[in-house]
PDB file of C-alpha atoms and ligand atoms in Angstrom:
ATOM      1  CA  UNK A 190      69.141 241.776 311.624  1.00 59.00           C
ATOM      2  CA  UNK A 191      70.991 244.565 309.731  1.00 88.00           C
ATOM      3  CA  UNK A 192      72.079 244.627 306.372  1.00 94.00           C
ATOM      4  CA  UNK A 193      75.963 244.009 305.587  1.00 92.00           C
ATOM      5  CA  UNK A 194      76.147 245.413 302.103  1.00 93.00           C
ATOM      6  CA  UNK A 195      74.933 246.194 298.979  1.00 95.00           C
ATOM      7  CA  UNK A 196      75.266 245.885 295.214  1.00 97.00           C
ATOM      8  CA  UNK A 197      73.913 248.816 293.239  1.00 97.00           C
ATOM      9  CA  UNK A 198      73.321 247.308 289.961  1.00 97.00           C
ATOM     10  CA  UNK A 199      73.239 243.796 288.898  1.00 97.00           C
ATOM     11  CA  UNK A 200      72.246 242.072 285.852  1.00 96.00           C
ATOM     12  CA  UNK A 201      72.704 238.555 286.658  1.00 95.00           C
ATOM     13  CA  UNK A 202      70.135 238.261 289.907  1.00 96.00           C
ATOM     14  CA  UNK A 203      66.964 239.145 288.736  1.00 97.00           C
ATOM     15  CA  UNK A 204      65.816 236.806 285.765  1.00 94.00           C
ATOM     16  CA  UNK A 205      65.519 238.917 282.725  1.00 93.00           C
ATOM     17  CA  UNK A 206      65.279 242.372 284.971  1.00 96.00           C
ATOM     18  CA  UNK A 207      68.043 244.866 286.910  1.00 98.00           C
ATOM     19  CA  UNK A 208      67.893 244.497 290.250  1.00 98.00           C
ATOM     20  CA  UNK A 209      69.681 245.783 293.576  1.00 98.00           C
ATOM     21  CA  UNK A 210      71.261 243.257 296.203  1.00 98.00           C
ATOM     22  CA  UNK A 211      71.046 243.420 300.111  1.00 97.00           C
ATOM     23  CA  UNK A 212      73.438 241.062 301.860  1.00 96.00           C
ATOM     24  CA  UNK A 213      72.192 240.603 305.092  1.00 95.00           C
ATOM     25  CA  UNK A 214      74.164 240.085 307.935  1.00 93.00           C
ATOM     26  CA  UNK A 215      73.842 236.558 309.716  1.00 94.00           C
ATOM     27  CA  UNK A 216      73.357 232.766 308.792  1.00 96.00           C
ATOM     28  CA  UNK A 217      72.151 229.698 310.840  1.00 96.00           C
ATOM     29  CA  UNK A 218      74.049 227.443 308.152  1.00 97.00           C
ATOM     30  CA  UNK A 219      77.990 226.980 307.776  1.00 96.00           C
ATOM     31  CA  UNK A 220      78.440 225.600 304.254  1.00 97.00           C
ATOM     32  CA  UNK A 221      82.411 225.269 303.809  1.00 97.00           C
ATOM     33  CA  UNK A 222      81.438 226.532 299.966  1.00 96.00           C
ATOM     34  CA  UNK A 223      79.686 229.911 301.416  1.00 96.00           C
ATOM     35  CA  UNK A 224      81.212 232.842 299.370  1.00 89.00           C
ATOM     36  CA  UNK A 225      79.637 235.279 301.909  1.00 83.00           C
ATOM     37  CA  UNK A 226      81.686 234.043 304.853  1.00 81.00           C
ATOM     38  CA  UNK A 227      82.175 237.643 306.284  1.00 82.00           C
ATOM     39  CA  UNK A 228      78.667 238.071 306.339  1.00 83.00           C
ATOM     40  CA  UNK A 229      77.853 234.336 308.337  1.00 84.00           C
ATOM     41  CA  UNK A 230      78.815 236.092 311.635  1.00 84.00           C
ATOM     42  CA  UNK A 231      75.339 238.295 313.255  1.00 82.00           C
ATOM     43  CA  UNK A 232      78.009 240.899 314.408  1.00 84.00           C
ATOM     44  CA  UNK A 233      80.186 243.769 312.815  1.00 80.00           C
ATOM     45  CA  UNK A 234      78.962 246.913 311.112  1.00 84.00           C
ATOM     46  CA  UNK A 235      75.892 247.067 309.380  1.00 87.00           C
ATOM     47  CA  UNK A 236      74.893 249.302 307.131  1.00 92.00           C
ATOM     48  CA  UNK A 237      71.897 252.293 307.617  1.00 92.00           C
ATOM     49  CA  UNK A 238      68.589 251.444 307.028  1.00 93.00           C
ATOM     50  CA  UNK A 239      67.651 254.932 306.486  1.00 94.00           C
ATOM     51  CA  UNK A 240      69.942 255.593 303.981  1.00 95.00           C
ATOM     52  CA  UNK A 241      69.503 252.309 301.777  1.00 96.00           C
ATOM     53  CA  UNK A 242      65.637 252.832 301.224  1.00 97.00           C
ATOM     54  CA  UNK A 243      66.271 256.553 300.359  1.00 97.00           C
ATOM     55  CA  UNK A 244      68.564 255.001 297.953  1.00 97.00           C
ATOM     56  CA  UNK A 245      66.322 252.572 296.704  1.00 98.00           C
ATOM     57  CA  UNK A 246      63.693 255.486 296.429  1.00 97.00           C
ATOM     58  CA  UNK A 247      65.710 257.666 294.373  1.00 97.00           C
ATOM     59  CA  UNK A 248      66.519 254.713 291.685  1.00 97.00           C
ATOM     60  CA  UNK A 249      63.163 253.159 291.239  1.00 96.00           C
ATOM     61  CA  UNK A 250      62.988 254.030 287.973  1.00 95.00           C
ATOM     62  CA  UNK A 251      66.259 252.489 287.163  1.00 96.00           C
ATOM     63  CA  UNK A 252      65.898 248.485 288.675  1.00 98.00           C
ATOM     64  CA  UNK A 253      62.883 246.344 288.148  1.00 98.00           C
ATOM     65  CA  UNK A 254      63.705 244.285 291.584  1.00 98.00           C
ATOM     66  CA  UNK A 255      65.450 243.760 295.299  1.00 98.00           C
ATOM     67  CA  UNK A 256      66.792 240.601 296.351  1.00 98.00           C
ATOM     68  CA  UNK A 257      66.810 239.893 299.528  1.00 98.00           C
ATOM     69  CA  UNK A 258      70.213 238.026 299.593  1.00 96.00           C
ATOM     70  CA  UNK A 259      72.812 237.074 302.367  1.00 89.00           C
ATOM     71  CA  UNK A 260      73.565 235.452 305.113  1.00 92.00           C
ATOM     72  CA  UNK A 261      70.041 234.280 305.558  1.00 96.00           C
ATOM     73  CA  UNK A 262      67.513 237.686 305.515  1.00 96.00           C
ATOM     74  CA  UNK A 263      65.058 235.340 306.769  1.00 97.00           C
ATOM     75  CA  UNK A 264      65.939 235.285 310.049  1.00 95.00           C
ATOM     76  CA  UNK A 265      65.941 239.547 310.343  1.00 93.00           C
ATOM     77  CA  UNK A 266      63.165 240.703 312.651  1.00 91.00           C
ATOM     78  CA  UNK A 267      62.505 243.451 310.567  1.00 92.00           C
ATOM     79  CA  UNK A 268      62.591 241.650 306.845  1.00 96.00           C
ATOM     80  CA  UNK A 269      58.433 242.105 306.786  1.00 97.00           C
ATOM     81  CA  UNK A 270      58.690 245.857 307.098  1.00 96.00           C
ATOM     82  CA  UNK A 271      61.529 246.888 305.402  1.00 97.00           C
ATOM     83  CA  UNK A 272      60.259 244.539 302.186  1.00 98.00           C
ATOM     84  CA  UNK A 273      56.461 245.998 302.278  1.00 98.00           C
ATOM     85  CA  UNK A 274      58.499 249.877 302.294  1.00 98.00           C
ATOM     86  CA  UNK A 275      60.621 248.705 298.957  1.00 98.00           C
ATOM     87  CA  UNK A 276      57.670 246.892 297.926  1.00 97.00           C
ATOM     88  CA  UNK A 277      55.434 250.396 297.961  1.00 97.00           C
ATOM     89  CA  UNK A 278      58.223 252.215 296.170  1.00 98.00           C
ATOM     90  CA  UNK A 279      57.278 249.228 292.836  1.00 97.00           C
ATOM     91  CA  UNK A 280      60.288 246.925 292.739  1.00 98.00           C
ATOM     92  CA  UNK A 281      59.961 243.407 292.487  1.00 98.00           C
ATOM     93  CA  UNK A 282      61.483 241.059 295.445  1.00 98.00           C
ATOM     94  CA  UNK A 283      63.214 238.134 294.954  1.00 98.00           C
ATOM     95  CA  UNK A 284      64.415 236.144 298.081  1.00 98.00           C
ATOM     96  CA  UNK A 285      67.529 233.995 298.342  1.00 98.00           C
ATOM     97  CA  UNK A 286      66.675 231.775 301.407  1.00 98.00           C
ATOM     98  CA  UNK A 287      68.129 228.135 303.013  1.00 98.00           C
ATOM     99  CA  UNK A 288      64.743 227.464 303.474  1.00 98.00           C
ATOM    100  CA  UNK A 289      65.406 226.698 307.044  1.00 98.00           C
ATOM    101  CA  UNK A 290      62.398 229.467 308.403  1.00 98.00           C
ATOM    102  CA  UNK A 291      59.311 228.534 306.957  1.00 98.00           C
ATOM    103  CA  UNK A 292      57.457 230.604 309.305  1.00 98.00           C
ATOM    104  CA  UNK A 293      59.353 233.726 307.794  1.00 98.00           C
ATOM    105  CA  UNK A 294      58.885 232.523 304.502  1.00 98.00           C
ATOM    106  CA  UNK A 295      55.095 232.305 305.174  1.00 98.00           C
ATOM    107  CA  UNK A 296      54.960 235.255 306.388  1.00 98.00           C
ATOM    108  CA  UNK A 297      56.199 237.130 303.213  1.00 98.00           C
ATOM    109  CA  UNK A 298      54.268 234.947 300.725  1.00 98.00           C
ATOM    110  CA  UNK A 299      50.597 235.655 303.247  1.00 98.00           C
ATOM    111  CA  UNK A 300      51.497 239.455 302.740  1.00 98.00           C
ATOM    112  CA  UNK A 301      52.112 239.045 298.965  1.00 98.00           C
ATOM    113  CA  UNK A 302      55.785 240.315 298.671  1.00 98.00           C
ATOM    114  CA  UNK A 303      57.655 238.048 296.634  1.00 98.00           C
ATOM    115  CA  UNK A 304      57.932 237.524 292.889  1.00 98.00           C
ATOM    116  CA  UNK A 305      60.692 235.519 292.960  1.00 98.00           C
ATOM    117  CA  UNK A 306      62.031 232.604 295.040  1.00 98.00           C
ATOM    118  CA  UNK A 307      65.892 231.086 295.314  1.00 98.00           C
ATOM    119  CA  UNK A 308      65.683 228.304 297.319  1.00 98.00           C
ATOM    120  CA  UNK A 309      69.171 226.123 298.015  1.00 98.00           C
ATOM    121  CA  UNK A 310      68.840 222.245 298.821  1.00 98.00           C
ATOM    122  CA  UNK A 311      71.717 222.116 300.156  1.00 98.00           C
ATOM    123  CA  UNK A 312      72.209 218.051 300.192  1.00 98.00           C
ATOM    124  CA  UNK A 313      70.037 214.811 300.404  1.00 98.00           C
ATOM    125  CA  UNK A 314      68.409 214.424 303.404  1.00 97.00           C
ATOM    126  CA  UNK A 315      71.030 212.767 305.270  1.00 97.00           C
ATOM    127  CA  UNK A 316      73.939 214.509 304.212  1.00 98.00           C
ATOM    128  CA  UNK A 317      72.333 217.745 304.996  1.00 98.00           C
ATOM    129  CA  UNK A 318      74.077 217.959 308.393  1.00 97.00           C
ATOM    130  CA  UNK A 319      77.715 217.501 306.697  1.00 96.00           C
ATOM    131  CA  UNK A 320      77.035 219.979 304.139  1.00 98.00           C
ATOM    132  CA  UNK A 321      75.466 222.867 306.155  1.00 98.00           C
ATOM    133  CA  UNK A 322      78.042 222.528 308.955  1.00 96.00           C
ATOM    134  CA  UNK A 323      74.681 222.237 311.817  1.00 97.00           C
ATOM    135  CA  UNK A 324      72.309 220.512 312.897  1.00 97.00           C
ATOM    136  CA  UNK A 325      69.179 221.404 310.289  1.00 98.00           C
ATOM    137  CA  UNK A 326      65.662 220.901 311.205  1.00 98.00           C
ATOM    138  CA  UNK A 327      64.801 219.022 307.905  1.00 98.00           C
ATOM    139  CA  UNK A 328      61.063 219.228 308.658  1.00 98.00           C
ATOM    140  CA  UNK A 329      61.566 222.781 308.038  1.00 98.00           C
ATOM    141  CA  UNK A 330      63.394 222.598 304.581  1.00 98.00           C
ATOM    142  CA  UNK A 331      60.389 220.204 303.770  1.00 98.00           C
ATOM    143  CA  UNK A 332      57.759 222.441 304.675  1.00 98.00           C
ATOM    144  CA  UNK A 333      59.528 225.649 302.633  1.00 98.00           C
ATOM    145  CA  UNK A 334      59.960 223.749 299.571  1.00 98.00           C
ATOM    146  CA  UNK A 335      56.236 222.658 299.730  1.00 98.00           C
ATOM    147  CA  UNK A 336      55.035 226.392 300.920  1.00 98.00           C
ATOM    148  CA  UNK A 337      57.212 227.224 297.292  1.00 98.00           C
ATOM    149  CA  UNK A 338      56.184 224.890 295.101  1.00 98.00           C
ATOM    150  CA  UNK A 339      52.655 225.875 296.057  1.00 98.00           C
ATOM    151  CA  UNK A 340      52.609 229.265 296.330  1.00 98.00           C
ATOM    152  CA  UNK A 341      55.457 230.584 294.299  1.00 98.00           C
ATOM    153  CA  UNK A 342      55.083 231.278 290.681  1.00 96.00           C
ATOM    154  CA  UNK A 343      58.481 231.786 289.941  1.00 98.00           C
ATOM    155  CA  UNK A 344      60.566 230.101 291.500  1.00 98.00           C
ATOM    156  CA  UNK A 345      64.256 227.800 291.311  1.00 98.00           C
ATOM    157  CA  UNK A 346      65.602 225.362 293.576  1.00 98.00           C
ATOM    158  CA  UNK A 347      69.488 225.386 293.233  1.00 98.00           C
ATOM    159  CA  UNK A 348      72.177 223.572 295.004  1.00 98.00           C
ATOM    160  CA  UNK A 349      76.036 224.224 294.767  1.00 98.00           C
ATOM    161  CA  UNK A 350      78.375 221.179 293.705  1.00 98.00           C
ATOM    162  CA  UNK A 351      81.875 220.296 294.737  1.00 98.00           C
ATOM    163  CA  UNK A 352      83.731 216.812 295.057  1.00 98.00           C
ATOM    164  CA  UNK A 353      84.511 217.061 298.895  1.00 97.00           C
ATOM    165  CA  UNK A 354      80.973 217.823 299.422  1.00 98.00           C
ATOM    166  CA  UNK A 355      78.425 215.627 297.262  1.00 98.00           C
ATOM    167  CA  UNK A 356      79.272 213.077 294.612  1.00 98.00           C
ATOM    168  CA  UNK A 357      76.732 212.756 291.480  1.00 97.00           C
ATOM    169  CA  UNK A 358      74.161 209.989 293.555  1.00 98.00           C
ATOM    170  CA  UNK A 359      73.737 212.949 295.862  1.00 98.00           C
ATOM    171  CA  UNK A 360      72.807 215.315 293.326  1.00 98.00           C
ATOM    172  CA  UNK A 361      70.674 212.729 291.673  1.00 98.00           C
ATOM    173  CA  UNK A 362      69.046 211.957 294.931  1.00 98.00           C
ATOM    174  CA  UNK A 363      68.479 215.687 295.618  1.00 98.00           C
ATOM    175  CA  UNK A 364      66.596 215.674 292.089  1.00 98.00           C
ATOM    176  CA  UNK A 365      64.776 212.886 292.620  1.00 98.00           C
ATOM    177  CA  UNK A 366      63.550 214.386 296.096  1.00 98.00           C
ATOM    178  CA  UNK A 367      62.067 217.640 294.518  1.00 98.00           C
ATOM    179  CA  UNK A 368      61.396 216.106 291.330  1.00 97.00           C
ATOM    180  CA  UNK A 369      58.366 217.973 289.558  1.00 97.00           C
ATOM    181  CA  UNK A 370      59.402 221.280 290.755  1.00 98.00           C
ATOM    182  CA  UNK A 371      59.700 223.929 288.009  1.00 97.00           C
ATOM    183  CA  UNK A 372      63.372 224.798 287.613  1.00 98.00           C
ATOM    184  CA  UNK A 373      66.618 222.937 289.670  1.00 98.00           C
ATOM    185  CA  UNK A 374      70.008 225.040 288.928  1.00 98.00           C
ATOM    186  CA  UNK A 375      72.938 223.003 289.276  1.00 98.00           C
ATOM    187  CA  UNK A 376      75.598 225.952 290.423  1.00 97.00           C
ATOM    188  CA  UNK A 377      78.999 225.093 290.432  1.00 98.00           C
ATOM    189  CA  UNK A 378      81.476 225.522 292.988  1.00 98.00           C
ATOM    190  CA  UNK A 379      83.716 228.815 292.801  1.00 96.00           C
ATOM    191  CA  UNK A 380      87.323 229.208 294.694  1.00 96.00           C
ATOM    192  CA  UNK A 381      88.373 232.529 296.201  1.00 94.00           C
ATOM    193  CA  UNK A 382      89.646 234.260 298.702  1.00 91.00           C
ATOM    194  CA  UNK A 383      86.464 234.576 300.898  1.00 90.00           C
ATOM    195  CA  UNK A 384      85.379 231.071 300.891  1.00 95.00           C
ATOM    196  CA  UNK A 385      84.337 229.831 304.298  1.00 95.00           C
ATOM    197  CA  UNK A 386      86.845 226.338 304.063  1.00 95.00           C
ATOM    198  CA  UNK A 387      89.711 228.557 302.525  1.00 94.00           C
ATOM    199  CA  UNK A 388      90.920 228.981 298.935  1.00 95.00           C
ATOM    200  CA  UNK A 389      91.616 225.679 297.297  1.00 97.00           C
ATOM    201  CA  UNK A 390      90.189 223.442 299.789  1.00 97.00           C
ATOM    202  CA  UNK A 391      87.391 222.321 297.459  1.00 97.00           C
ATOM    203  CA  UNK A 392      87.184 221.102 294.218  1.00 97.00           C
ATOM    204  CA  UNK A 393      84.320 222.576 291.358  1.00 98.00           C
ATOM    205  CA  UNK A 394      83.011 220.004 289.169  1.00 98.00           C
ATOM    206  CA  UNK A 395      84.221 219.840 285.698  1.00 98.00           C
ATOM    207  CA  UNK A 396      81.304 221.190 282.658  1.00 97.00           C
ATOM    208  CA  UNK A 397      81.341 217.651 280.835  1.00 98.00           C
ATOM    209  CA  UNK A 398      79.965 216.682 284.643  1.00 98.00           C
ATOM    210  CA  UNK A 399      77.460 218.786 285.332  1.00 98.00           C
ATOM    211  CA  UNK A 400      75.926 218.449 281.825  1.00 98.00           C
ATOM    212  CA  UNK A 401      75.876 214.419 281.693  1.00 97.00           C
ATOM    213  CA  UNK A 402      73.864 214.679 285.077  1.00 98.00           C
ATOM    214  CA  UNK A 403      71.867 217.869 283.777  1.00 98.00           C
ATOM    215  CA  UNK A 404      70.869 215.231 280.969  1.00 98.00           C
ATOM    216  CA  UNK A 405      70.316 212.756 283.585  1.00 97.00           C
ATOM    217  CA  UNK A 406      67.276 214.378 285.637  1.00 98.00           C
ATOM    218  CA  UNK A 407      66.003 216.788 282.565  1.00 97.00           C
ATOM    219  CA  UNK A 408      62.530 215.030 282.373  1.00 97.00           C
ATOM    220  CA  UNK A 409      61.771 215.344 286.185  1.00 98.00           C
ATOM    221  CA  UNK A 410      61.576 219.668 286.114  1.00 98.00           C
ATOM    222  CA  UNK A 411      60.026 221.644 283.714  1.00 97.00           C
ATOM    223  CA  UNK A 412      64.006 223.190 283.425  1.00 98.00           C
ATOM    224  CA  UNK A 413      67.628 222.475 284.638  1.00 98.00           C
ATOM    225  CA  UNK A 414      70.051 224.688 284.449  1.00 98.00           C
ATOM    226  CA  UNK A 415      73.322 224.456 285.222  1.00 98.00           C
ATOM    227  CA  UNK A 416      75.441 228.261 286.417  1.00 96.00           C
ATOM    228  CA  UNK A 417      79.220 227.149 286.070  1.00 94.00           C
TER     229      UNK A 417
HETATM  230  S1  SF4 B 649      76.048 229.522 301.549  1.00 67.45           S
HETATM  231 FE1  SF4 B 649      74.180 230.586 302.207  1.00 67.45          FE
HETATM  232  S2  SF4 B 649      73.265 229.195 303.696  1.00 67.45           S
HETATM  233 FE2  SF4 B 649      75.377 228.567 303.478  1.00 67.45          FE
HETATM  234  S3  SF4 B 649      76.477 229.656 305.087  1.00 67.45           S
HETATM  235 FE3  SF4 B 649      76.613 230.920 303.240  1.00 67.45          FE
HETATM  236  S4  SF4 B 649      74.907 232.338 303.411  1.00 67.45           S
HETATM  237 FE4  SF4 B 649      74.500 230.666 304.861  1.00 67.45          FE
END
């Protein structure tokens, strides 16, 4: 599966570290919140290989990390390969998965290649089709938050809010389902342009919200944070 794009230099997607972003190209999920619509679709130009990992080469000593971002880089063929070159060159890897590939996500933690694990729980278990858009093997999303919890040592489970989509007993159910974990990020919904429903067709929650329920579920995770 290629990769769709790239962001140089960020400081916000690494915790406490630089890193570089790869957007891969393809997702099996259609959240109507997805800010990386244009990269959902497996077609379209990708970007070259090649050149990206002689990039990464020359600024190794500039970023501490590589996240593996998207679409979902889970499902590339070539994710195992292409990590183990960037993880030779030192960087750090951080993935950004749906969890819906355990088998991939086994895969990378057998062959020791990820620091770093952002996992989205999209809904509660039977909301999950609504949310994503498909149908979602929810065995699967079980067994990739288990394979994190126990393999993982730093990791965050984080699932996006807006009205249309789940009301506060959802999030509180989603809680109470991976309650004990070390860190749950509340994210808040963001409007633009590229959002998969279209611009103002969903609704973020307010702060005063998301902090009442942060309160709420505080003593089931070592940490909640909520990204507004
Ligand atoms: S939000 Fe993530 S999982 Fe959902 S469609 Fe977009 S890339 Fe896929």
């Amino acid at each position: 599966m290629p990769i769709g794009g790239i962001q140089k230099t960020s400081l916000i997607d690494y915790p406490n570290g630089l890193s570089t972003v790869l957007f891969f190209k393809g997702c099996n999920f259609k959240c109507p919140y997805c800010h990386n619509a244009e990269l959902i679709s497996f077609d379209g130009e990708a970007l070259n290989e090649e050149e990206i990992l002689k990039e990464l080469s020359r600024r190794s000593h500039l970023i501490d990390a590589v996240v593996l971002s998207g679409g979902e880089s889970l499902l590339s063929d070539n994710l195992l390969s292409l990590t183990t070159k960037i993880r030779s060159m030192g960087y750090k890897i951080k993935l950004d998965t749906n969890g819906s590939n355990p088998d991939a996500l086994k895969e990378m933690i057998e062959h020791g290649l990820l620091d770093y694990v952002a996992m989205d729980v999209k809904a509660p278990l039977e909301k999950y089709h609504q949310v994503t858009g498909v149908e979602v093997d929810l065995a699967a999303i079980q067994k990739s938050i288990d394979l994190i919890v126990e393999n993982i040592r730093e990791y965050e489970f984080r699932t996006t809010v807006c009205h249309e989509l789940l009301d506060k007993d959802d999030l509180i159910k989603i809680a109470y389902w991976i309650k004990g974990a070390k860190k749950f990020v509340i994210q808040n919904f963001r409007d633009g342009q590229n959002v998969l429903a279209g611009k103002h067709q969903l609704t973020p929650y307010t702060k005063e919200e998301l902090i009442s329920i942060q309160n709420e579920i505080k003593p089931w995770f070592n940490e909640v944070i909520v990204r507004l």
